[in-house]
PDB file of C-alpha atoms in Angstrom:
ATOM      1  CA  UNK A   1      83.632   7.859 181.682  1.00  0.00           C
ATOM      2  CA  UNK A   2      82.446   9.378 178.389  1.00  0.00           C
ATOM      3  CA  UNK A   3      83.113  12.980 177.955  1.00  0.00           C
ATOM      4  CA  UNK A   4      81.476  15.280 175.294  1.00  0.00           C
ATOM      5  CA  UNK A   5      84.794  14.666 173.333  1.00  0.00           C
ATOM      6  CA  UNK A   6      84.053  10.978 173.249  1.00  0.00           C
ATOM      7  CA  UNK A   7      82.393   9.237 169.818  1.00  0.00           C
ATOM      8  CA  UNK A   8      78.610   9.362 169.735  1.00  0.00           C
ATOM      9  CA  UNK A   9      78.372   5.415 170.508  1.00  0.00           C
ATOM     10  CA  UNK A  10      80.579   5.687 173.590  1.00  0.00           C
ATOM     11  CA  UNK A  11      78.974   9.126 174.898  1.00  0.00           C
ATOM     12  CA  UNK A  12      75.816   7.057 174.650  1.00  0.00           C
ATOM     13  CA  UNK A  13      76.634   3.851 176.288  1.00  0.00           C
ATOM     14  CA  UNK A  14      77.132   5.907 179.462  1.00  0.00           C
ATOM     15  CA  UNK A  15      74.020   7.728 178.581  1.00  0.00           C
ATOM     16  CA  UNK A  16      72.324   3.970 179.074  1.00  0.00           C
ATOM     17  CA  UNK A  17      74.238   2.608 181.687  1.00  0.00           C
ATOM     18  CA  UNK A  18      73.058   6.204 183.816  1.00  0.00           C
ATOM     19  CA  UNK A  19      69.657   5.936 183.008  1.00  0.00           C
ATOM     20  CA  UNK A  20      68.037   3.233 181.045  1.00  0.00           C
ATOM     21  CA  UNK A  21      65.699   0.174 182.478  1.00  0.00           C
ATOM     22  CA  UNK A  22      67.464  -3.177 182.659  1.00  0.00           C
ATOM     23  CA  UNK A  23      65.451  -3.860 179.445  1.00  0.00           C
ATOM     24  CA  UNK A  24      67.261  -1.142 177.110  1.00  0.00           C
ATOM     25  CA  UNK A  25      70.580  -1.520 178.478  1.00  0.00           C
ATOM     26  CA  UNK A  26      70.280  -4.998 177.614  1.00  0.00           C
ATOM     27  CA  UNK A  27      68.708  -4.118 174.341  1.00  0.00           C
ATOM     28  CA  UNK A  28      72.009  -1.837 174.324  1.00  0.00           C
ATOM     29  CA  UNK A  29      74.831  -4.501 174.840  1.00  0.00           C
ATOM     30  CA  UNK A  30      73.028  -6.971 172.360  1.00  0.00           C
ATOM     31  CA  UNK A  31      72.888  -4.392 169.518  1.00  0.00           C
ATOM     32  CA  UNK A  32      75.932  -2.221 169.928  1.00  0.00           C
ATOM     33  CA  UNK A  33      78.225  -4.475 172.372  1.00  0.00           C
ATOM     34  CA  UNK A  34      77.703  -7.670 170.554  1.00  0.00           C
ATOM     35  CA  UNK A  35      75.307  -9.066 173.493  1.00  0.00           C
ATOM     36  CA  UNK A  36      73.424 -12.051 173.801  1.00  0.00           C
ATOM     37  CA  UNK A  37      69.955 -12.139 172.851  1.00  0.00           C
ATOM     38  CA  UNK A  38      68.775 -14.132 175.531  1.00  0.00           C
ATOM     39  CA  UNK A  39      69.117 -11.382 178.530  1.00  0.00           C
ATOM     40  CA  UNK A  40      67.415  -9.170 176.334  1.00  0.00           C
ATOM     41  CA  UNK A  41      64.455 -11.657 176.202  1.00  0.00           C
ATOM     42  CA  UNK A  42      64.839 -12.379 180.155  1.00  0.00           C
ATOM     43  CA  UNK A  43      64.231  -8.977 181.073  1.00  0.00           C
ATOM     44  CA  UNK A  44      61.211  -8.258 178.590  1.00  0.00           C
ATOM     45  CA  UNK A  45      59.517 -11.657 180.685  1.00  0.00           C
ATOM     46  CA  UNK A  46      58.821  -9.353 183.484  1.00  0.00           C
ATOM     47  CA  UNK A  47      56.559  -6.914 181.470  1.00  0.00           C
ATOM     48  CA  UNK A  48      54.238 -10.137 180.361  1.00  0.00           C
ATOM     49  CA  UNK A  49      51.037 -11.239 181.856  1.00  0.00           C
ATOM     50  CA  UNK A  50      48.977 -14.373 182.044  1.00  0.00           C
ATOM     51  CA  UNK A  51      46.830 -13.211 179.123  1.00  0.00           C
ATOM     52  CA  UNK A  52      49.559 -13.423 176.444  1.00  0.00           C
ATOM     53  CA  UNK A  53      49.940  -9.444 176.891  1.00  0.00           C
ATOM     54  CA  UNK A  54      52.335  -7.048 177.984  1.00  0.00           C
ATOM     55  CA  UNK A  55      51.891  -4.452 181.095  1.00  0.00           C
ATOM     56  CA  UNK A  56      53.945  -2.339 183.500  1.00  0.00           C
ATOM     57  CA  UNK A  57      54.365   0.435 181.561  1.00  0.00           C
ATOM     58  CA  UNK A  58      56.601  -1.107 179.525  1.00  0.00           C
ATOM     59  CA  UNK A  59      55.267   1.156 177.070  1.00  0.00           C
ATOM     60  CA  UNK A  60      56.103   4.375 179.148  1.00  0.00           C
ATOM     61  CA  UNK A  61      52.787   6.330 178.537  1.00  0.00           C
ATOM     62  CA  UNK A  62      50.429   3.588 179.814  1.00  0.00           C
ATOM     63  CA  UNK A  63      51.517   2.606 183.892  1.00  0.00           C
ATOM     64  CA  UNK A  64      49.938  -0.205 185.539  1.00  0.00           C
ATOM     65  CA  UNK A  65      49.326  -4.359 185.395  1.00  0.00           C
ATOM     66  CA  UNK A  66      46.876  -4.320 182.659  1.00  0.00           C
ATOM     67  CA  UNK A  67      47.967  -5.169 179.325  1.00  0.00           C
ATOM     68  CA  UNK A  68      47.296  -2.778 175.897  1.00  0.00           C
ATOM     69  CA  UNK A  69      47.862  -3.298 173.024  1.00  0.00           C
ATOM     70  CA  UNK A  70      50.276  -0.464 172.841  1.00  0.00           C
ATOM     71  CA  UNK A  71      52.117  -2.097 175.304  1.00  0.00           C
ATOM     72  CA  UNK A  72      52.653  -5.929 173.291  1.00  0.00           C
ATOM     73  CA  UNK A  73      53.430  -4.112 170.069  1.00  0.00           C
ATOM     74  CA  UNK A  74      56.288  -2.827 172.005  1.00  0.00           C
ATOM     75  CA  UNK A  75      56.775  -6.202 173.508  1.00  0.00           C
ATOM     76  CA  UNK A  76      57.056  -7.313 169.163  1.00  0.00           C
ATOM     77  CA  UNK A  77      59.104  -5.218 168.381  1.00  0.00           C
ATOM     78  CA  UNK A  78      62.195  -6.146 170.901  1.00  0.00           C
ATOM     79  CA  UNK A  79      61.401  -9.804 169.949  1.00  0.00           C
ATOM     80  CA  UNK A  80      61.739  -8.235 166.089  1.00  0.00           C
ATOM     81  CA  UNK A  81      64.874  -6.693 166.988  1.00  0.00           C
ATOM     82  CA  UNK A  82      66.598  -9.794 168.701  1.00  0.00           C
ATOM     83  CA  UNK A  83      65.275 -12.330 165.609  1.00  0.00           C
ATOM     84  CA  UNK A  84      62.745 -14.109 168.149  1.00  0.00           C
ATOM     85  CA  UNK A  85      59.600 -13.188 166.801  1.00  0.00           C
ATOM     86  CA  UNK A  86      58.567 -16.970 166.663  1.00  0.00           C
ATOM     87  CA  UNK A  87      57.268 -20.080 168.581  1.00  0.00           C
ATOM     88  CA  UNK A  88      55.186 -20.073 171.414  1.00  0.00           C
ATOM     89  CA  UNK A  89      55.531 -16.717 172.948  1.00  0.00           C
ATOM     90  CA  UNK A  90      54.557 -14.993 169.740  1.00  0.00           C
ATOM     91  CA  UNK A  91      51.617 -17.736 169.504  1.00  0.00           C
ATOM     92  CA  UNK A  92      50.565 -16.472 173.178  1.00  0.00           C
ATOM     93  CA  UNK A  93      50.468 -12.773 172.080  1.00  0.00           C
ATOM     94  CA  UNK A  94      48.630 -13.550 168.499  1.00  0.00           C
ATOM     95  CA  UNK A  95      45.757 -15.410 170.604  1.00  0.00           C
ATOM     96  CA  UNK A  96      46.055 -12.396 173.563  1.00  0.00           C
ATOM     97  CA  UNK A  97      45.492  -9.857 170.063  1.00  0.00           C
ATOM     98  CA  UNK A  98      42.640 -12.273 169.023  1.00  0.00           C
ATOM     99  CA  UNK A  99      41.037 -11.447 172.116  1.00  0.00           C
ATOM    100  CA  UNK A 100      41.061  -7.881 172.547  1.00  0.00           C
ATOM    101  CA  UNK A 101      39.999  -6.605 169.303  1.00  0.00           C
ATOM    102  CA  UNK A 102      36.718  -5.434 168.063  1.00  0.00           C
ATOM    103  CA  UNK A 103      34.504  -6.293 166.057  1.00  0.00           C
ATOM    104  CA  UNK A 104      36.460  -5.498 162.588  1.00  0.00           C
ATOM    105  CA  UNK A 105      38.972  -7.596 164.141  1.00  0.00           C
ATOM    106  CA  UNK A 106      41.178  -4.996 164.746  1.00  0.00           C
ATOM    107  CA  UNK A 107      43.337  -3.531 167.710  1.00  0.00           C
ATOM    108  CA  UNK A 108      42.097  -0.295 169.761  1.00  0.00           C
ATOM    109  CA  UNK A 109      44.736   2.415 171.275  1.00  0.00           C
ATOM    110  CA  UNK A 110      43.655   1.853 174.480  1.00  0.00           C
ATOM    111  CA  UNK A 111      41.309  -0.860 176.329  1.00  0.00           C
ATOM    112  CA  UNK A 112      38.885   0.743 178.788  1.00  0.00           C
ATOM    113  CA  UNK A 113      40.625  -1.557 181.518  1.00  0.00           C
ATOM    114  CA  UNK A 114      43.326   0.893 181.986  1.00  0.00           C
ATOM    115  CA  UNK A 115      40.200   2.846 183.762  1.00  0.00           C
ATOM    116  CA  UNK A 116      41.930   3.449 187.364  1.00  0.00           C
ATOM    117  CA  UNK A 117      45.713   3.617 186.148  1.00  0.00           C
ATOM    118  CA  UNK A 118      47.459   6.673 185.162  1.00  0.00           C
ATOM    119  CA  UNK A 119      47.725   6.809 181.646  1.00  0.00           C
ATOM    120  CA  UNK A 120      49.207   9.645 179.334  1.00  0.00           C
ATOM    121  CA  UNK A 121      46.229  12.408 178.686  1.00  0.00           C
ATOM    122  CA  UNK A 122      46.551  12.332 174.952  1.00  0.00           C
ATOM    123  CA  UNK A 123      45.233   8.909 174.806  1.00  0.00           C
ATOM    124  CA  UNK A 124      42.004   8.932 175.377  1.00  0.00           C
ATOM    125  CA  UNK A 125      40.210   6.307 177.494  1.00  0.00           C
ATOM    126  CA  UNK A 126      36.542   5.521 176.362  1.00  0.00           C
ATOM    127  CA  UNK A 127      34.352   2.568 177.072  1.00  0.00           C
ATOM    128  CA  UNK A 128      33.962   1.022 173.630  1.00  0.00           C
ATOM    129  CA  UNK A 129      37.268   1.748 171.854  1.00  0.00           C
ATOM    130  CA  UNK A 130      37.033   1.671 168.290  1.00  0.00           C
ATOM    131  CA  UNK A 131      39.970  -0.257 166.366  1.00  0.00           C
ATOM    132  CA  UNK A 132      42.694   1.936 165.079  1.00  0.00           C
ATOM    133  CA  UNK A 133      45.467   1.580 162.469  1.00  0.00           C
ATOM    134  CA  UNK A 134      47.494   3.309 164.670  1.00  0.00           C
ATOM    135  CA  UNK A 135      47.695   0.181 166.890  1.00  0.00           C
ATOM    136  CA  UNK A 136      46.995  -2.236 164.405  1.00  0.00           C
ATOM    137  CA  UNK A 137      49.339  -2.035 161.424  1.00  0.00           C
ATOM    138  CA  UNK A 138      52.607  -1.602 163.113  1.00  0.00           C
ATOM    139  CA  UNK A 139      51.896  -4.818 164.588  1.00  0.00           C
ATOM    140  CA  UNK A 140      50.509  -6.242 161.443  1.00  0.00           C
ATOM    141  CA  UNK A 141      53.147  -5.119 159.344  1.00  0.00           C
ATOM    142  CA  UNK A 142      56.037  -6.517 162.285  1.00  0.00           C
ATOM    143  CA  UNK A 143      54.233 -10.154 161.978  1.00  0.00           C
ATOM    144  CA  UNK A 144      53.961  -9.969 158.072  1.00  0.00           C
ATOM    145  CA  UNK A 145      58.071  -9.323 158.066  1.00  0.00           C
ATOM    146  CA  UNK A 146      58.557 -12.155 160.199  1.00  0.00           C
ATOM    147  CA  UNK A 147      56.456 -14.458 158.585  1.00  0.00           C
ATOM    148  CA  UNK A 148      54.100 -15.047 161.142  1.00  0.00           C
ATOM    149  CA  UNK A 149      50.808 -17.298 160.402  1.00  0.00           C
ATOM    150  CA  UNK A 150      47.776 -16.769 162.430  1.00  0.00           C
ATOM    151  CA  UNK A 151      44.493 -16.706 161.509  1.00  0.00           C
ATOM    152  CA  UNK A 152      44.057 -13.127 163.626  1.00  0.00           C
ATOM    153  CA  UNK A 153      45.915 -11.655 160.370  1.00  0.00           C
ATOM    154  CA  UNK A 154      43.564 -12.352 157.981  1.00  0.00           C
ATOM    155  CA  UNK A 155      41.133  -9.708 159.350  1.00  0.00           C
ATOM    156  CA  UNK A 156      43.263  -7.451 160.929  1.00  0.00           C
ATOM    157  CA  UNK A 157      45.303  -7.519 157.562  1.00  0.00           C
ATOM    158  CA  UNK A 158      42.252  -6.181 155.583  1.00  0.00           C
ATOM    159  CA  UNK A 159      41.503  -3.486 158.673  1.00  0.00           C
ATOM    160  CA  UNK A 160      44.593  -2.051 158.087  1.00  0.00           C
ATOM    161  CA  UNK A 161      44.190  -2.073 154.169  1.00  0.00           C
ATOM    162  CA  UNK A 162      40.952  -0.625 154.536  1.00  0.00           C
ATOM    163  CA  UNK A 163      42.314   2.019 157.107  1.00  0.00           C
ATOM    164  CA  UNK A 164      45.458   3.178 154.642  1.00  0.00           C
ATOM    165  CA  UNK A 165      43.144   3.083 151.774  1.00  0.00           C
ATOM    166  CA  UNK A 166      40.913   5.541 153.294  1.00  0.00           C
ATOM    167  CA  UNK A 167      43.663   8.106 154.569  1.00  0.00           C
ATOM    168  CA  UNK A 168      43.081  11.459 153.174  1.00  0.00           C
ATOM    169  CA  UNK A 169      43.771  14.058 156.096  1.00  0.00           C
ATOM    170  CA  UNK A 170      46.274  12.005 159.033  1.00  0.00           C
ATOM    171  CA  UNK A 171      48.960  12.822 161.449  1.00  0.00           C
ATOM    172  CA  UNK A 172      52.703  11.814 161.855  1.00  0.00           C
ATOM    173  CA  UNK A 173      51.668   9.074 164.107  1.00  0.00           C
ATOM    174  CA  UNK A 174      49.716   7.531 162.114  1.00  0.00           C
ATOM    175  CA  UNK A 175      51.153   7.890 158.969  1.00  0.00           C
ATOM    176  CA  UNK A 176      54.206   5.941 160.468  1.00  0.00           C
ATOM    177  CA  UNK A 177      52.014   3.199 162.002  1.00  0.00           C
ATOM    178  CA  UNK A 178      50.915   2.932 157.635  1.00  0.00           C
ATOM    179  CA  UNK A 179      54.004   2.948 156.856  1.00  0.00           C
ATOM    180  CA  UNK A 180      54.895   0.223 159.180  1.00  0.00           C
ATOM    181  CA  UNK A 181      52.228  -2.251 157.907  1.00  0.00           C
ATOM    182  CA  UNK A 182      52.778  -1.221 154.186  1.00  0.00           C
ATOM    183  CA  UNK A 183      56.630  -2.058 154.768  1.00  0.00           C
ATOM    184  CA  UNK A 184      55.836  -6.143 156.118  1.00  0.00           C
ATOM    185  CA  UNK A 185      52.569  -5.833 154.039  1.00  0.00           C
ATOM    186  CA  UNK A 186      52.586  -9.200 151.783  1.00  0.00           C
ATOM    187  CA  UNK A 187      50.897  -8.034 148.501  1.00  0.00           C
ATOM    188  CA  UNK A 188      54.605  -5.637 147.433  1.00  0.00           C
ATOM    189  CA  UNK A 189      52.818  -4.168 144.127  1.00  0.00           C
ATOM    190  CA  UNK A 190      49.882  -2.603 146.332  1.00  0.00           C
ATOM    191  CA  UNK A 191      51.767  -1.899 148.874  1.00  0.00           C
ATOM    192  CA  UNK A 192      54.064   0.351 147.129  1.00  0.00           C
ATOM    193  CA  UNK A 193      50.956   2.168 145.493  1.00  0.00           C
ATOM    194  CA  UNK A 194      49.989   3.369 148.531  1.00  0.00           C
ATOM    195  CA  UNK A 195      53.081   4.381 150.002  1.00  0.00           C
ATOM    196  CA  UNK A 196      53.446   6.511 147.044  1.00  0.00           C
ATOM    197  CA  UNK A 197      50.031   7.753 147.567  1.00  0.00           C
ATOM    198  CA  UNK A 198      50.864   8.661 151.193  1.00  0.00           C
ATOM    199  CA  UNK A 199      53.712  10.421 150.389  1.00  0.00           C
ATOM    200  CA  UNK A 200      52.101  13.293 148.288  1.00  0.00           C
ATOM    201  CA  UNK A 201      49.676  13.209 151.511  1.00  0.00           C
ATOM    202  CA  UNK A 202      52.964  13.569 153.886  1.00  0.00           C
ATOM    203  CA  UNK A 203      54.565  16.144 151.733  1.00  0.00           C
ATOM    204  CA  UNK A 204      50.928  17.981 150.595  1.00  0.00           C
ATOM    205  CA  UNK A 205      49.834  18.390 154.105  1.00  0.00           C
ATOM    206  CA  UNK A 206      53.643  18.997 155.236  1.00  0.00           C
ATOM    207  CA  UNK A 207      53.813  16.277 157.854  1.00  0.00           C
ATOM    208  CA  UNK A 208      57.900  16.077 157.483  1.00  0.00           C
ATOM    209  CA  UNK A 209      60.006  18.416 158.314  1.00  0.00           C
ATOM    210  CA  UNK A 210      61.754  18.759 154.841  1.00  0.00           C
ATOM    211  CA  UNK A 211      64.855  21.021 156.106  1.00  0.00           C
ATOM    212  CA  UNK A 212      65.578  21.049 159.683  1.00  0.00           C
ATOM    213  CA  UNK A 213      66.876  24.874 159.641  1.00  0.00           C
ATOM    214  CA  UNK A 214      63.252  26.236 159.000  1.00  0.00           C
ATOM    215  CA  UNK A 215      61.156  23.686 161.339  1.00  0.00           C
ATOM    216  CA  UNK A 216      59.837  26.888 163.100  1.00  0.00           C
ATOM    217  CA  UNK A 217      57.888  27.594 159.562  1.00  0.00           C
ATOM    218  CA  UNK A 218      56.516  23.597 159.848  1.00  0.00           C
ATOM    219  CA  UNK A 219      52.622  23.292 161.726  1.00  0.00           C
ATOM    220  CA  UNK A 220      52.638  21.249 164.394  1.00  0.00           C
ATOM    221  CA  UNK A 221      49.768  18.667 163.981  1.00  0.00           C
ATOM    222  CA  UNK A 222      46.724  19.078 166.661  1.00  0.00           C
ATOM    223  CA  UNK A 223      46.930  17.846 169.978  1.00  0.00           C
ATOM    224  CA  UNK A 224      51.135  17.661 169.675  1.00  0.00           C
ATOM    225  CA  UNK A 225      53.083  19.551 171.477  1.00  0.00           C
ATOM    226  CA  UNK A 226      55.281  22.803 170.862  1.00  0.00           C
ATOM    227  CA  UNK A 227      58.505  21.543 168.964  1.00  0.00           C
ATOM    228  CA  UNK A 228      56.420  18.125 168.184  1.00  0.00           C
ATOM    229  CA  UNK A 229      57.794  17.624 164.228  1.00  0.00           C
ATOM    230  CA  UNK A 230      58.244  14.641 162.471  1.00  0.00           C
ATOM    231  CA  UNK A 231      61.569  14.673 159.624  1.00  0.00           C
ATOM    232  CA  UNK A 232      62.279  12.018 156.437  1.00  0.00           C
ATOM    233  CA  UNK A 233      64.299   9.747 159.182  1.00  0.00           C
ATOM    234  CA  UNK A 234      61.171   8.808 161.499  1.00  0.00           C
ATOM    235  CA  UNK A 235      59.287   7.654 158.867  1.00  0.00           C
ATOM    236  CA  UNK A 236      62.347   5.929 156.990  1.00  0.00           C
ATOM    237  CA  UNK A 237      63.734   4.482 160.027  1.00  0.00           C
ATOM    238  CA  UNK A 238      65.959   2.309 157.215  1.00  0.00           C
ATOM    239  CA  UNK A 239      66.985   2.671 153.792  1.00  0.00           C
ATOM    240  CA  UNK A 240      64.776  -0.679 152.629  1.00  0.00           C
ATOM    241  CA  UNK A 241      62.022   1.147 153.763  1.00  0.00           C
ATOM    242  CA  UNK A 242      59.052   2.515 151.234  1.00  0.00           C
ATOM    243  CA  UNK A 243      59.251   5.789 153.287  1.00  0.00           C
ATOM    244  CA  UNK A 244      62.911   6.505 151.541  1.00  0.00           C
ATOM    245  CA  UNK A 245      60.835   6.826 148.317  1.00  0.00           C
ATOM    246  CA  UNK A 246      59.258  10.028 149.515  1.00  0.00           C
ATOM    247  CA  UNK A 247      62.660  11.995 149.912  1.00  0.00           C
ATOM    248  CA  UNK A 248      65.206  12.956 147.978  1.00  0.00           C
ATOM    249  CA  UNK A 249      68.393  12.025 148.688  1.00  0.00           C
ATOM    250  CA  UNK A 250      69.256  15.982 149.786  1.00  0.00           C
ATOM    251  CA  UNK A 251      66.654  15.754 152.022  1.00  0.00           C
ATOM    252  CA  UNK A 252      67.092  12.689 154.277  1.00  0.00           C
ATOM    253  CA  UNK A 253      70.939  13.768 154.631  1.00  0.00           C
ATOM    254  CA  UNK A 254      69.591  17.136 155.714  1.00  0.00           C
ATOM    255  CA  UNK A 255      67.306  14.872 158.404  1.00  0.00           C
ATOM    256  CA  UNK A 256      70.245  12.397 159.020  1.00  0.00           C
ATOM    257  CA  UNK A 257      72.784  15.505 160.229  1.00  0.00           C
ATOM    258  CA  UNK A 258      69.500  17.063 162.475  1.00  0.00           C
ATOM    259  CA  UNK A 259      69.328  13.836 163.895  1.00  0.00           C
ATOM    260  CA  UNK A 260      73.115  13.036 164.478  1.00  0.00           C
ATOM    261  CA  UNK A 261      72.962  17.030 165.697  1.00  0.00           C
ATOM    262  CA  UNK A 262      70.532  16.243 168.098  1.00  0.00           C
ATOM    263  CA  UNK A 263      72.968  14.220 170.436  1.00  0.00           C
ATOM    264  CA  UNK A 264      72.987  16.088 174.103  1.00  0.00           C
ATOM    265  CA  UNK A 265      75.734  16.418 175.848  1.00  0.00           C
ATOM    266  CA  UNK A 266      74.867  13.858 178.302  1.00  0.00           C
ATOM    267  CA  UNK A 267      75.070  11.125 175.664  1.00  0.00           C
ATOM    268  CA  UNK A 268      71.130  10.713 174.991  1.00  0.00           C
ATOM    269  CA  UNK A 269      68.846  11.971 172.305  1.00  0.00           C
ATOM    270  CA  UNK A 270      65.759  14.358 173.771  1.00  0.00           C
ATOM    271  CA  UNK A 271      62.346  13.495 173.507  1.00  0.00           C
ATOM    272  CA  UNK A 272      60.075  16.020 171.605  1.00  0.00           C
ATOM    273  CA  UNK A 273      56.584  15.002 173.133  1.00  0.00           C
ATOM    274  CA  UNK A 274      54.669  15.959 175.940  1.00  0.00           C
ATOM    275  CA  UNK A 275      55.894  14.929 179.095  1.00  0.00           C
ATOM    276  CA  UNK A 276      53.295  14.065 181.956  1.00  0.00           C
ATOM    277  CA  UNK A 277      54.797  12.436 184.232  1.00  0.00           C
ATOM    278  CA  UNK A 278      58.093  11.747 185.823  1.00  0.00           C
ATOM    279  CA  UNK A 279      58.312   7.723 184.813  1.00  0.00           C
ATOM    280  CA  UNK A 280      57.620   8.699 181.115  1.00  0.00           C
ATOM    281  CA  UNK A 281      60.460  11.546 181.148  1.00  0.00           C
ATOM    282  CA  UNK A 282      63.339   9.235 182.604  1.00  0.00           C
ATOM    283  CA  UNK A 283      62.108   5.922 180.559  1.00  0.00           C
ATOM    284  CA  UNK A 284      61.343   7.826 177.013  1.00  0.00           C
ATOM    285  CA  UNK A 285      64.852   9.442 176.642  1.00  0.00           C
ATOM    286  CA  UNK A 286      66.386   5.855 176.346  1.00  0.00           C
ATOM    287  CA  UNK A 287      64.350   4.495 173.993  1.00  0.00           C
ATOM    288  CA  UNK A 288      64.350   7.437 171.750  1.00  0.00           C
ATOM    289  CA  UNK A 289      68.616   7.034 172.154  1.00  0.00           C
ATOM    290  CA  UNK A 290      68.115   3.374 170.859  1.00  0.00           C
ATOM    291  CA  UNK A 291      65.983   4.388 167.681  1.00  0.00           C
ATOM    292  CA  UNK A 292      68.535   6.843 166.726  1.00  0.00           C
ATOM    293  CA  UNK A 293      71.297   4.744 167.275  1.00  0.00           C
ATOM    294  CA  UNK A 294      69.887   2.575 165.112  1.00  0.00           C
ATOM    295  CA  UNK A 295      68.514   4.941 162.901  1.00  0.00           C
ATOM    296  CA  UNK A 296      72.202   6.159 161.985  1.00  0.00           C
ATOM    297  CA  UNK A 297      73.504   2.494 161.936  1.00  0.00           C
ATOM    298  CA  UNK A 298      71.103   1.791 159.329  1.00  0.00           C
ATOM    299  CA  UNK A 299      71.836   4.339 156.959  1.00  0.00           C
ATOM    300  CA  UNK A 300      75.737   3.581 157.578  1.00  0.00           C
ATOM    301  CA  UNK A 301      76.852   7.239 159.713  1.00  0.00           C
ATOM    302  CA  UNK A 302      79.656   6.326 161.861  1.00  0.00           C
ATOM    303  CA  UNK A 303      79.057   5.682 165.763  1.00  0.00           C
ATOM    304  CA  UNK A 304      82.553   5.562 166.583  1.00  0.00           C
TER     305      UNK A 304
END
């Protein structure tokens, strides 16, 4: 067993093998345990539905058979992180996006079909959704990255264009779902003009917490919860993203050590958002140990 003396990897293994879902521990042992892919890709099977989407809360805030949005843009990214987003299953979920978004061609938060299942308060459930980058570009930006054709892009590409173009006053959310279509984003030169522009908006409007010791003196954006900050490291998840431009060197160290820091002593990483229920408390904790890990992996910390 693991003790508090142990090095953060190992401390965190047991932190998955206690807690996690079949699907993050095997997400685990493929990333840090030199894994297979293919159990990884078993076990994210049983969140898919006939449609080409994704259900069963395997994005924790959303419970119940129906498939989001939120939930396949999940599904992308552990097909991203396992180098299978191709062939027919990504085909299913392009035609599955095709089919659920509005008229702009673009993906809401949340389809009205959830009506009847519990669903996290903060997204709110209304009978004609309107699209949303938030939805839209990280799963934009994931297909861009991996090279994915489909004529659903075309549209949806110029949604999310559209949607950064127009940012003026945003949210930490959002701002990462921009920066995760402006990092797959084809067209490099525009791309990196708005990421630049977004990053006077992030630091103007003081959407990153620039040094960890004096968060209490950060605002916490409406709707979030107490504690609910956002630091250089969640938008630059990894060095080659366009995020990194918007911090200085001093400051994403300064993030890095918070984030290292933040290690509990069970081995997992808390979770800084509202809590509503007790699925989304034992599944989040996980996957927010996962993004670290990786997070620190990225920018080369030691894991032990």
């Amino acid at each position: 067993m693991a003790g508090t003396g142990a090095h953060p990897l190992a401390r965190a293994e047991h932190f998955i093998w206690l807690t996690a879902r079949v699907l993050e521990q095997r997400r685990f042992a493929h990333r840090f345990l030199d894994g297979d892919p293919d159990p990884v890709e078993t076990a994210l099977t049983a969140y898919r539905n006939e449609d080409g989407g994704y259900a069963h809360a395997l994005e924790p805030d959303l419970r119940g058979p129906v498939s989001q949005p939120l939930h396949t843009a999940h599904a992308l990214d552990v097909l991203d992180s396992i180098g299978r987003c191709e062939g027919l299953r990504v085909e299913r979920i392009c035609r599955y996006l095709s089919d659920v978004s509005t008229k702009e061609g673009a993906l809401p938060a949340l389809l009205p079909l959830q009506r009847g299942y519990p669903a996290a308060p903060f997204v709110p459930l209304v009978d004609d959704p309107p699209a949303e980058l938030l939805a839209t570009g990280p799963i934009v930006g994931l297909l861009h990255r991996n090279e994915v054709w489909h004529a659903w892009l075309f549209r949806a590409t110029d949604f999310c264009w559209s949607a950064v173009d127009a940012l003026e006053q945003s949210h930490p959310y959002e701002i990462e779902a921009a920066i995760a279509f402006l990092d797959g984003a084809p067209d490099r030169t525009r791309a990196e003009r708005a990421a630049d522009r977004l990053g006077r908006l992030v630091r103007g409007q003081r959407l990153a917490v620039l040094d960890p010791a004096r968060r209490a003196e950060y605002p916490v954006a409406p709707g979030y919860a107490p504690g609910e900050h956002h630091f250089p490291h969640d938008y630059a998840r990894t060095p080659g993203s366009l995020a990194r431009r918007w911090f200085t060197d001093e400051e994403l160290e300064r993030s890095l050590d918070h984030l290292a820091a933040e290690q509990r002593e069970d081995g997992g990483w808390p979770v800084n958002w509202r809590q509503w229920a007790p699925g989304t408390a034992l599944e989040g904790r996980p996957l927010v140990t996962l993004r670290a890990l990786e997070t620190l992996r990225s920018y080369g910390r030691p894991l032990g």
